[in-house]
Short mmCIF file of N, CA and C in Angstrom, two decimals:
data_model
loop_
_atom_site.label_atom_id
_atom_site.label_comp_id
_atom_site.label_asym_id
_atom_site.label_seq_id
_atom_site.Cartn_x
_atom_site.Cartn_y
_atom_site.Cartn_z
N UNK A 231 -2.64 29.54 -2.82
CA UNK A 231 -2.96 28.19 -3.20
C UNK A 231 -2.42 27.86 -4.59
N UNK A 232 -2.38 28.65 -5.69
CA UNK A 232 -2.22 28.34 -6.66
C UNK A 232 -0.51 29.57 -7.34
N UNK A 233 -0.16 28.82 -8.33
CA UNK A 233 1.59 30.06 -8.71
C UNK A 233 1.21 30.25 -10.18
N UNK A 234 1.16 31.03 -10.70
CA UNK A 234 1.26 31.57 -11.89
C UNK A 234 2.67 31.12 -12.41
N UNK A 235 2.18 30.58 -13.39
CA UNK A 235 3.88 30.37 -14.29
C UNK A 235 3.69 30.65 -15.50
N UNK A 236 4.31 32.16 -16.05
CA UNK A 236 4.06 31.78 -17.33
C UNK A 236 4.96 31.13 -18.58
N UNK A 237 4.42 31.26 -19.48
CA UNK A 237 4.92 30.33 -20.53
C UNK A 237 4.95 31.02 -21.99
N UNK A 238 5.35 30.96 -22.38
CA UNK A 238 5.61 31.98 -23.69
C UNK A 238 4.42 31.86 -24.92
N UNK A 239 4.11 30.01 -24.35
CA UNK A 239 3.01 29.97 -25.27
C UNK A 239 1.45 29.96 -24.57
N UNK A 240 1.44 29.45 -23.22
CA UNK A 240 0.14 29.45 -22.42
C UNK A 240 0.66 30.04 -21.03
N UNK A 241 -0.59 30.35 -20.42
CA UNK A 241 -0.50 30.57 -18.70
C UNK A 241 -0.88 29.26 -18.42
N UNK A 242 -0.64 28.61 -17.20
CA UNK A 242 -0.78 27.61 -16.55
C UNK A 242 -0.48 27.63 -15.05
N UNK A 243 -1.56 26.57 -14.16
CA UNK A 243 -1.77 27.13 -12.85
C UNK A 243 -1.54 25.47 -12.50
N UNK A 244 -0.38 25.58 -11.52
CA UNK A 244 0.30 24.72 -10.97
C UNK A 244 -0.48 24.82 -9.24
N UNK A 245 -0.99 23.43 -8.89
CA UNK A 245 -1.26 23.54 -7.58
C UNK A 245 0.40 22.96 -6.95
N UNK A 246 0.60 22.98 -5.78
CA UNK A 246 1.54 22.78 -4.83
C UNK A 246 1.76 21.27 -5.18
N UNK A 247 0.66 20.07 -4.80
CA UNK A 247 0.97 19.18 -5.64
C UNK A 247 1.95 18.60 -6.77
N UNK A 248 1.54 19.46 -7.72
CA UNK A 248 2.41 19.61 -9.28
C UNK A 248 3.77 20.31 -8.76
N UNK A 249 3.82 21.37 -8.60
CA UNK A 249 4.87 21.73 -8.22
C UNK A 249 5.92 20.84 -7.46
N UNK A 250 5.64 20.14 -6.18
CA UNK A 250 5.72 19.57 -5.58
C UNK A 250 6.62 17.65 -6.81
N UNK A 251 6.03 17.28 -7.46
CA UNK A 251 6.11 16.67 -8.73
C UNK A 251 7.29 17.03 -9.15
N UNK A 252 7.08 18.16 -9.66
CA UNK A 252 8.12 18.41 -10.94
C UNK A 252 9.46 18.89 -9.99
N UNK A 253 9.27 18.96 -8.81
CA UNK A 253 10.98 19.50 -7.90
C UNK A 253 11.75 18.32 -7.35
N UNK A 254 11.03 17.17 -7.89
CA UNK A 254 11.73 15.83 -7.49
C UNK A 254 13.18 15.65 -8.51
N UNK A 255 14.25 15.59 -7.59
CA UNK A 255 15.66 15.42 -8.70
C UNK A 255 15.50 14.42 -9.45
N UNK A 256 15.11 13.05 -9.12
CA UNK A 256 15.12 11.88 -10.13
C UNK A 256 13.89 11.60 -10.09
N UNK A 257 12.70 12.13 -10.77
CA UNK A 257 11.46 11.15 -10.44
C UNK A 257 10.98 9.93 -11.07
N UNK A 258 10.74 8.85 -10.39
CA UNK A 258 10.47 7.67 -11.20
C UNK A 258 9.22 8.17 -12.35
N UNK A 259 9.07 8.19 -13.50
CA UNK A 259 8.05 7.89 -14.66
C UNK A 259 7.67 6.43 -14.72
N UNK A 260 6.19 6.15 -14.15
CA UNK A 260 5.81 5.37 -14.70
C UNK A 260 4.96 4.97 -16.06
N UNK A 261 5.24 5.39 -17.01
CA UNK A 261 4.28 5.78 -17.67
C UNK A 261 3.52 4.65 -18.89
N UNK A 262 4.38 3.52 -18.82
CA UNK A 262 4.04 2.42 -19.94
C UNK A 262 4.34 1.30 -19.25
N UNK A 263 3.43 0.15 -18.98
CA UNK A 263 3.38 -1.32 -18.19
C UNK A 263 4.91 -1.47 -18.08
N UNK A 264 5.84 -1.21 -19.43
CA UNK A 264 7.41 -2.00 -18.79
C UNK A 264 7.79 -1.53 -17.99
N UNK A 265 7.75 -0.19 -17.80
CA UNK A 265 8.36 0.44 -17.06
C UNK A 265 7.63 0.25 -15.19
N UNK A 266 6.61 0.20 -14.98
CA UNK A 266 5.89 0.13 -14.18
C UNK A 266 6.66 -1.72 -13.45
N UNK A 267 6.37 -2.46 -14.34
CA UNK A 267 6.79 -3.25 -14.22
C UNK A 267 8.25 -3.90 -13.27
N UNK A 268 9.07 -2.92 -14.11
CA UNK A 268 10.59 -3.01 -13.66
C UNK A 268 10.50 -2.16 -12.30
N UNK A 269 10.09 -1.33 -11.99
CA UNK A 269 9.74 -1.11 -10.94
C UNK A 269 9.22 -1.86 -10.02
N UNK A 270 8.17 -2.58 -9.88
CA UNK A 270 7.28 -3.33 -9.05
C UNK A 270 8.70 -4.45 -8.97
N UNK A 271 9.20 -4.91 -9.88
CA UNK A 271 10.00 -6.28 -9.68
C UNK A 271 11.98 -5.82 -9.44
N UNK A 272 11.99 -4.56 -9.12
CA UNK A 272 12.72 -4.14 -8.38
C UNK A 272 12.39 -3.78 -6.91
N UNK A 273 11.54 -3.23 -6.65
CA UNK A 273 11.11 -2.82 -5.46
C UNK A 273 10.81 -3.70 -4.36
N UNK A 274 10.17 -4.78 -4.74
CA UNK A 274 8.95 -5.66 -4.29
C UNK A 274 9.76 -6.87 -3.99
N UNK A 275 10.53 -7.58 -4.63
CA UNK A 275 10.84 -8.25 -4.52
C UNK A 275 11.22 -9.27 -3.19
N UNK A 276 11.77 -8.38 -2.01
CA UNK A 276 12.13 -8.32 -0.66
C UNK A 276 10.83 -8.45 0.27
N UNK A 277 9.85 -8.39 -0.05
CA UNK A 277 8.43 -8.28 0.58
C UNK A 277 8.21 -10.01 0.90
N UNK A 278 7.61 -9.87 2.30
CA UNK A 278 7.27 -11.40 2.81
C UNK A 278 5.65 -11.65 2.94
N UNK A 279 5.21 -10.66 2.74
CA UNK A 279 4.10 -10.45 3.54
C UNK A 279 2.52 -10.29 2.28
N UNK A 280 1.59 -10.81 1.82
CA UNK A 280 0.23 -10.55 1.17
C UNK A 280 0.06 -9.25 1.09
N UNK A 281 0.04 -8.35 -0.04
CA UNK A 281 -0.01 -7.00 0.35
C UNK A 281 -0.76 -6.93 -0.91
N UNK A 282 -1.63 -5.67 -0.65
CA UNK A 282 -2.22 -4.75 -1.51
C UNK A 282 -1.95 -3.66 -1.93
N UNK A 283 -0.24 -3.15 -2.67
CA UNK A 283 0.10 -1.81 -2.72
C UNK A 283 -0.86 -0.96 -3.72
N UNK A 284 -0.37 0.36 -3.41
CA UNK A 284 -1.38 1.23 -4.28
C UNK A 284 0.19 2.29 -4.91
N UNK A 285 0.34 2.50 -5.94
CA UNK A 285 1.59 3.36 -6.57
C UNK A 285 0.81 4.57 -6.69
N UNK A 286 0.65 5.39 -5.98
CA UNK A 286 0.24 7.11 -6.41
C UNK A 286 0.87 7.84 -7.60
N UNK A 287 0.02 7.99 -8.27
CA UNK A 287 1.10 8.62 -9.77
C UNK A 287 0.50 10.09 -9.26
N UNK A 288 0.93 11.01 -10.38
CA UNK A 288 0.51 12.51 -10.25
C UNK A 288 -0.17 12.56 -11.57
N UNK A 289 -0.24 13.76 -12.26
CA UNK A 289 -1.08 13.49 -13.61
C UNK A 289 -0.10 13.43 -14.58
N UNK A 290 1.01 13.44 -14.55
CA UNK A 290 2.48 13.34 -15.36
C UNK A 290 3.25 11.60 -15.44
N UNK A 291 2.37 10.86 -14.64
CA UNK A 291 2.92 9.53 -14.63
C UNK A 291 3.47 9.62 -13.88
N UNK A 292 4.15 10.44 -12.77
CA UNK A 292 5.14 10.75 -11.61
C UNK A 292 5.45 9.98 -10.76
N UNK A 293 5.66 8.98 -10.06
CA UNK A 293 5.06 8.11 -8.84
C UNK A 293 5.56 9.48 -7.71
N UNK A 294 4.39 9.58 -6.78
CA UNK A 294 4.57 10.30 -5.70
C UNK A 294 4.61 9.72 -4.09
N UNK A 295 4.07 8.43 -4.41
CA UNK A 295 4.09 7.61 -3.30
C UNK A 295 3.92 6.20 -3.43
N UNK A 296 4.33 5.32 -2.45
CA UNK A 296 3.98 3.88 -2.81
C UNK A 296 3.49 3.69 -1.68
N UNK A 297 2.39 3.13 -1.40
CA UNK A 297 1.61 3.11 0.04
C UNK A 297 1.16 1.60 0.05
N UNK A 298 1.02 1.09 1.12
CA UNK A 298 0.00 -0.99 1.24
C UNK A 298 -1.14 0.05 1.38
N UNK A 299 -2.20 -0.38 1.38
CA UNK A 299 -3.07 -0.79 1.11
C UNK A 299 -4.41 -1.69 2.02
N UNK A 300 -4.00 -3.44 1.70
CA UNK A 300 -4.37 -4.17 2.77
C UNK A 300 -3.06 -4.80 2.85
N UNK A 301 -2.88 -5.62 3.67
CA UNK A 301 -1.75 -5.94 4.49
C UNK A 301 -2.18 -7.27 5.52
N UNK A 302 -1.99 -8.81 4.97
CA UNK A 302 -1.98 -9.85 6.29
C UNK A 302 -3.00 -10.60 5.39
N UNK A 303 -3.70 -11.17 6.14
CA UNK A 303 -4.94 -12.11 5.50
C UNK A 303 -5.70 -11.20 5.11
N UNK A 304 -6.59 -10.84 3.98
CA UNK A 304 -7.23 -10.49 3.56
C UNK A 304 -8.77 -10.86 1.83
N UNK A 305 -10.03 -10.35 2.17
CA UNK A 305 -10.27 -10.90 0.43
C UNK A 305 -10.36 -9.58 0.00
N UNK A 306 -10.43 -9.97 -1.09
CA UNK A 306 -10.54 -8.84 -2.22
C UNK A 306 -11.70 -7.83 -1.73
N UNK A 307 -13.00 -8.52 -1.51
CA UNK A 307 -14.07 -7.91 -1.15
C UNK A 307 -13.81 -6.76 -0.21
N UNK A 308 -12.53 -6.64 1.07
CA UNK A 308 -12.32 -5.24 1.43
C UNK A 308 -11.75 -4.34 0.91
N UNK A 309 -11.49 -4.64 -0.39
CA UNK A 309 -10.61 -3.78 -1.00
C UNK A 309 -11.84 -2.42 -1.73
N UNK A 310 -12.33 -1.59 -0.73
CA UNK A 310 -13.60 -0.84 -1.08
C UNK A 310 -13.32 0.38 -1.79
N UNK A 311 -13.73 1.23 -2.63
CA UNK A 311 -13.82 2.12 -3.40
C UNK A 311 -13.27 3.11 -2.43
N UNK A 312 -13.91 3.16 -1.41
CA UNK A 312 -13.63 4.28 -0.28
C UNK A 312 -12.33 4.44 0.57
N UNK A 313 -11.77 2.87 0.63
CA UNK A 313 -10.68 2.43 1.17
C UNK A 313 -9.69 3.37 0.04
N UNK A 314 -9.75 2.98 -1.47
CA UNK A 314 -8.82 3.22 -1.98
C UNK A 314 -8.99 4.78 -2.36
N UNK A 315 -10.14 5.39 -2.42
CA UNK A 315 -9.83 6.64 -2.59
C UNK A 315 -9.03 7.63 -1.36
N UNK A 316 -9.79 6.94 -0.44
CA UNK A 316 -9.11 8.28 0.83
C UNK A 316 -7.21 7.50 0.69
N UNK A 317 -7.00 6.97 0.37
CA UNK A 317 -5.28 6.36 0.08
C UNK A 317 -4.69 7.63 -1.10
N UNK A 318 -5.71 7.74 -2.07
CA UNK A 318 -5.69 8.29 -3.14
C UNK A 318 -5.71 9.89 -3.48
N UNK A 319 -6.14 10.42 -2.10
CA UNK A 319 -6.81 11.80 -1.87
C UNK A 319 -5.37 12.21 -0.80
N UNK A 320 -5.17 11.41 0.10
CA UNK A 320 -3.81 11.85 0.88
C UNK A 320 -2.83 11.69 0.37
N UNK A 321 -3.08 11.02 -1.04
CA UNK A 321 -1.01 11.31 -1.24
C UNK A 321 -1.19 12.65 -2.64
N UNK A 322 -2.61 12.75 -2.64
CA UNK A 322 -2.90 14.57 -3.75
C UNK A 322 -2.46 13.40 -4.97
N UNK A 323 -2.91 12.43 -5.22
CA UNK A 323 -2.75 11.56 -6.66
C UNK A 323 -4.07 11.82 -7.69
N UNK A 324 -3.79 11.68 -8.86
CA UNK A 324 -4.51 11.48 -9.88
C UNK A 324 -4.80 10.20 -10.52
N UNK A 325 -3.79 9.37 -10.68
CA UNK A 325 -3.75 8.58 -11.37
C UNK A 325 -3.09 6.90 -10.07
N UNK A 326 -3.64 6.29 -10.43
CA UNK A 326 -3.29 4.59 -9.30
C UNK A 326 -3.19 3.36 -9.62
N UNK A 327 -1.93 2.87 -9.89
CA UNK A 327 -1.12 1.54 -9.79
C UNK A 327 -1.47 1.06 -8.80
N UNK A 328 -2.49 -0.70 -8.89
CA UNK A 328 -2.49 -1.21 -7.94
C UNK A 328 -2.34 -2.35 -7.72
N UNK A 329 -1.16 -2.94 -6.85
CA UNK A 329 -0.51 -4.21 -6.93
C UNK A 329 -0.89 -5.14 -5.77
N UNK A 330 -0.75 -6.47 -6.05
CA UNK A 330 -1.59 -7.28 -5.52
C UNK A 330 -0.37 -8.78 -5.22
N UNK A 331 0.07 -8.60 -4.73
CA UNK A 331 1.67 -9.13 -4.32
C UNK A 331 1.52 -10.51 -3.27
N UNK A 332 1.53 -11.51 -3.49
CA UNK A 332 1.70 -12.85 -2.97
C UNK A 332 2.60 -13.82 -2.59
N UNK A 333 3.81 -13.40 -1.70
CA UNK A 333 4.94 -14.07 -1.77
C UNK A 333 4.92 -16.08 -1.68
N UNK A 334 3.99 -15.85 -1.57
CA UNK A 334 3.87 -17.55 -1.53
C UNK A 334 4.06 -18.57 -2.79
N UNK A 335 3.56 -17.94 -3.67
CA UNK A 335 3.59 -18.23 -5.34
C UNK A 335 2.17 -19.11 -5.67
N UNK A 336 0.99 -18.71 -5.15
CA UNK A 336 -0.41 -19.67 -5.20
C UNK A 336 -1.09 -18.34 -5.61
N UNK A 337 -0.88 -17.23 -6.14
CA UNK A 337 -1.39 -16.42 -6.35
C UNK A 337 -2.12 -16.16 -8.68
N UNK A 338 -2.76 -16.58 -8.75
CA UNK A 338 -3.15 -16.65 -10.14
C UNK A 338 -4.57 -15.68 -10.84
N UNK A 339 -4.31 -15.30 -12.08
CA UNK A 339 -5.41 -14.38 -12.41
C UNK A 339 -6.56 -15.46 -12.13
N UNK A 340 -7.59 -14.56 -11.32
CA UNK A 340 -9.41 -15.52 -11.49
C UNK A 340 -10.48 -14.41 -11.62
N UNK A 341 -11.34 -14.77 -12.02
CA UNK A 341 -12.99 -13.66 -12.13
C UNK A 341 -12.66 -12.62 -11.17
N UNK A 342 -12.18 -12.88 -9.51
CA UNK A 342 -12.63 -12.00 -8.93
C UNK A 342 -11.86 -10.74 -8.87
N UNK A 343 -9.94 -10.96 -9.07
CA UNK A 343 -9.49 -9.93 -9.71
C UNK A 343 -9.69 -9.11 -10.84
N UNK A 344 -10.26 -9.84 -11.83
CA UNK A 344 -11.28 -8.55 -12.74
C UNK A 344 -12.14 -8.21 -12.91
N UNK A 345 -13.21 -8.49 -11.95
CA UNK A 345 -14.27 -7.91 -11.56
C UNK A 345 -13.90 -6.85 -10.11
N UNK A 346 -13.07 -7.02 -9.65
CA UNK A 346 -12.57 -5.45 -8.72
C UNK A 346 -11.83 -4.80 -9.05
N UNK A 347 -11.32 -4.92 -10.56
CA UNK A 347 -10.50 -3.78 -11.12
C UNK A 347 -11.45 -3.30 -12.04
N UNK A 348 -12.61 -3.90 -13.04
CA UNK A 348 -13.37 -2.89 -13.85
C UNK A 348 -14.19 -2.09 -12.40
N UNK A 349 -14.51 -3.04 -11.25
CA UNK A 349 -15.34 -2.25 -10.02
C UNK A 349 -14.73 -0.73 -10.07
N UNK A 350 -13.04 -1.08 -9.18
CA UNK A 350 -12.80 0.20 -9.13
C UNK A 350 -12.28 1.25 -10.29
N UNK A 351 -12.51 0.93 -11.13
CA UNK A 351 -12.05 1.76 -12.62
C UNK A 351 -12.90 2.60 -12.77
N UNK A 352 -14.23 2.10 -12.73
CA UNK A 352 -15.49 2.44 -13.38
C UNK A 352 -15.85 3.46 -11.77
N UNK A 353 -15.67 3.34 -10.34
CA UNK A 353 -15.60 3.93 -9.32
C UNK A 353 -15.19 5.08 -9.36
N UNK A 354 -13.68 4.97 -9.96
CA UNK A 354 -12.66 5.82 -9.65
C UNK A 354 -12.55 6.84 -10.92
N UNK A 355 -13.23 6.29 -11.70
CA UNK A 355 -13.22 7.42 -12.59
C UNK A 355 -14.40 8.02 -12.47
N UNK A 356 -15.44 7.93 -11.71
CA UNK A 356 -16.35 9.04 -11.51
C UNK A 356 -16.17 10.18 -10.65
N UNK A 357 -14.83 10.07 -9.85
CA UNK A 357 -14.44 10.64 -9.02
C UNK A 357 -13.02 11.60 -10.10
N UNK A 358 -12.94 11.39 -11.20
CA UNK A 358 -11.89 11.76 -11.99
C UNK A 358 -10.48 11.60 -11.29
N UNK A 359 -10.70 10.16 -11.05
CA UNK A 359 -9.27 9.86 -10.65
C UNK A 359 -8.88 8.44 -11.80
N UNK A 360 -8.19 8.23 -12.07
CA UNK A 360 -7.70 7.09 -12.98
C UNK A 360 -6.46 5.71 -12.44
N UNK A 361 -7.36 4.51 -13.15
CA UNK A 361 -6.65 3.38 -12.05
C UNK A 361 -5.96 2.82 -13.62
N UNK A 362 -4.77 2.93 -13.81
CA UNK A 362 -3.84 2.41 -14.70
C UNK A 362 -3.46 1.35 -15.10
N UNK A 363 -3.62 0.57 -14.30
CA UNK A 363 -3.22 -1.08 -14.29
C UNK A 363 -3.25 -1.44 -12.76
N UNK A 364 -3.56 -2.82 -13.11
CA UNK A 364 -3.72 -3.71 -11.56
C UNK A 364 -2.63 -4.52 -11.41
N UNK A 365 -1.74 -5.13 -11.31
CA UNK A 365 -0.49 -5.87 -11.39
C UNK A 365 -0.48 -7.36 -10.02
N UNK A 366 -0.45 -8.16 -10.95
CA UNK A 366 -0.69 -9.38 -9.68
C UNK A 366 1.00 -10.13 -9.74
N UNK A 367 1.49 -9.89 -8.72
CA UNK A 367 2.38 -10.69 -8.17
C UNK A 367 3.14 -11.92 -7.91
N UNK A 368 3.82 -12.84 -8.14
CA UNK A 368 4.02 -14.36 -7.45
C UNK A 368 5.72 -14.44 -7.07
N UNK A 369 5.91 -15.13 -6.42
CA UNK A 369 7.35 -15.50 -6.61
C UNK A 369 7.28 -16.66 -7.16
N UNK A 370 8.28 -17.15 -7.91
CA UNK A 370 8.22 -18.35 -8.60
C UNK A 370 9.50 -18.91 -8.24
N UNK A 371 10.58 -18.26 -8.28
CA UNK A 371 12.01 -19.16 -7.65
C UNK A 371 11.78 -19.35 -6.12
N UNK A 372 12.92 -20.72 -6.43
CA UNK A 372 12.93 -21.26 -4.65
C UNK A 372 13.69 -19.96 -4.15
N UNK A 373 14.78 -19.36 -4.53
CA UNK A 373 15.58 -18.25 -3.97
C UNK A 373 14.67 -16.92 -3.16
N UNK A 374 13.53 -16.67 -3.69
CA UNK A 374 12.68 -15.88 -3.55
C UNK A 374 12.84 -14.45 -4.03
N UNK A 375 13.55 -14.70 -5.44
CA UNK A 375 14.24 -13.48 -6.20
C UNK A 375 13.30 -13.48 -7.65
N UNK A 376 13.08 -14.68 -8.02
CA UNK A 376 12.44 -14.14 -9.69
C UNK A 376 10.74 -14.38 -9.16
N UNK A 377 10.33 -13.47 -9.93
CA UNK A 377 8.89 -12.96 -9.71
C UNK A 377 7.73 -13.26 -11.05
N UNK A 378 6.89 -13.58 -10.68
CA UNK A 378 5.89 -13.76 -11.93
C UNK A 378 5.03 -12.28 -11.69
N UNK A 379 5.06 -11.39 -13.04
CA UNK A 379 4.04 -10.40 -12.96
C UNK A 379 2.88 -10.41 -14.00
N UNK A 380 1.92 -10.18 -13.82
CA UNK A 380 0.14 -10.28 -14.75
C UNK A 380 -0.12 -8.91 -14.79
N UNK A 381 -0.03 -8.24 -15.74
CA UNK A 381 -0.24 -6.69 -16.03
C UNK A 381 -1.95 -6.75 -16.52
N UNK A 382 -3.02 -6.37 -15.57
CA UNK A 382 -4.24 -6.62 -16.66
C UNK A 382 -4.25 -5.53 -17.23
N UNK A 383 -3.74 -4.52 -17.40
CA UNK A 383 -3.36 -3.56 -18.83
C UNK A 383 -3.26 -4.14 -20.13
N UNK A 384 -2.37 -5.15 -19.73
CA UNK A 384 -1.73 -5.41 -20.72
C UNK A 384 -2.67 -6.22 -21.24
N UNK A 385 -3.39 -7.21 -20.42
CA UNK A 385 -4.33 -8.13 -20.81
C UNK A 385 -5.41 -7.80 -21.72
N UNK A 386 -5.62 -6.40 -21.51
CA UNK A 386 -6.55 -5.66 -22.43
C UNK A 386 -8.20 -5.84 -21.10
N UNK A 387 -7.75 -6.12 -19.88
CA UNK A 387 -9.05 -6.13 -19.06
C UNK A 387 -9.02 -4.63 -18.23
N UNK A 388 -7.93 -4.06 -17.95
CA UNK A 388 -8.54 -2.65 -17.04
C UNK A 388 -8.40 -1.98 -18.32
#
């Protein structure tokens, strides 16, 4: 289960996970809102559809997976602690980017998006897992290429 690696200055015990992490040739770092950012508005962009992604980090900032979430009509209210942990537990994540993507462009910060990100913050860290930022979505060009993004990181609310 576990590999001994040593290190000249510590021992350290790598689960498969980590390992798993660090053997990626290019791994995306998400590790600071811009960067996270340029990601989401590279990636995302092409999406037609109301989605609830979840970005699986590792404990290195790693992204290990990008998974939906909810998907179609949906409220916030299913977006349940339990929903997002078992998302959170199968991709072996530590840490969770979670984006909230609206191709329509009617999508705007209100109460109830930050009251389900301190929800699941305050959730998810009793479980010692960590939710990084919530990221809300819009398209704003007619082309359906430039994107409006709301980092509540940044906002100083998660």
């Amino acid at each position: 289960m576990y590999k001994k690696i040593l290190n000249p200055d510590d021992e350290l015990l790598f689960t498969h996970a980590h390992q798993r992490e660090l053997e990626k040739t290019n791994p995306v770092i998400l590790d600071v809102p811009g960067r996270a950012e340029m990601y989401i508005a590279n990636t995302m962009v092409h999406l037609r559809e109301e989605t609830i992604y979840g970005l699986m980090l590792g404990t290195n900032h790693v992204l290990l997976e990008t998974r939906p979430i909810l998907c179609g009509k949906f409220s916030l209210k299913e977006l349940t602690h339990s929903l997002v942990i078992s998302h959170v537990i199968q991709a072996s994540a530590k840490r969770l980017i979670l984006v909230h993507h609206n191709p329509t462009g009617k999508l705007s910060l209100r109460d109830k998006h930050l009251l389900e990100a301190v929800r699941l913050k305050d959730t998810l860290l009793s479980y010692s897992l960590l939710l990084d930022d919530f990221f809300l979505i819009s398209k704003t060009g007619g082309n359906g290429t430039q994107v409006n993004i709301t980092s509540l990181a940044r906002l100083g609310l998660v």
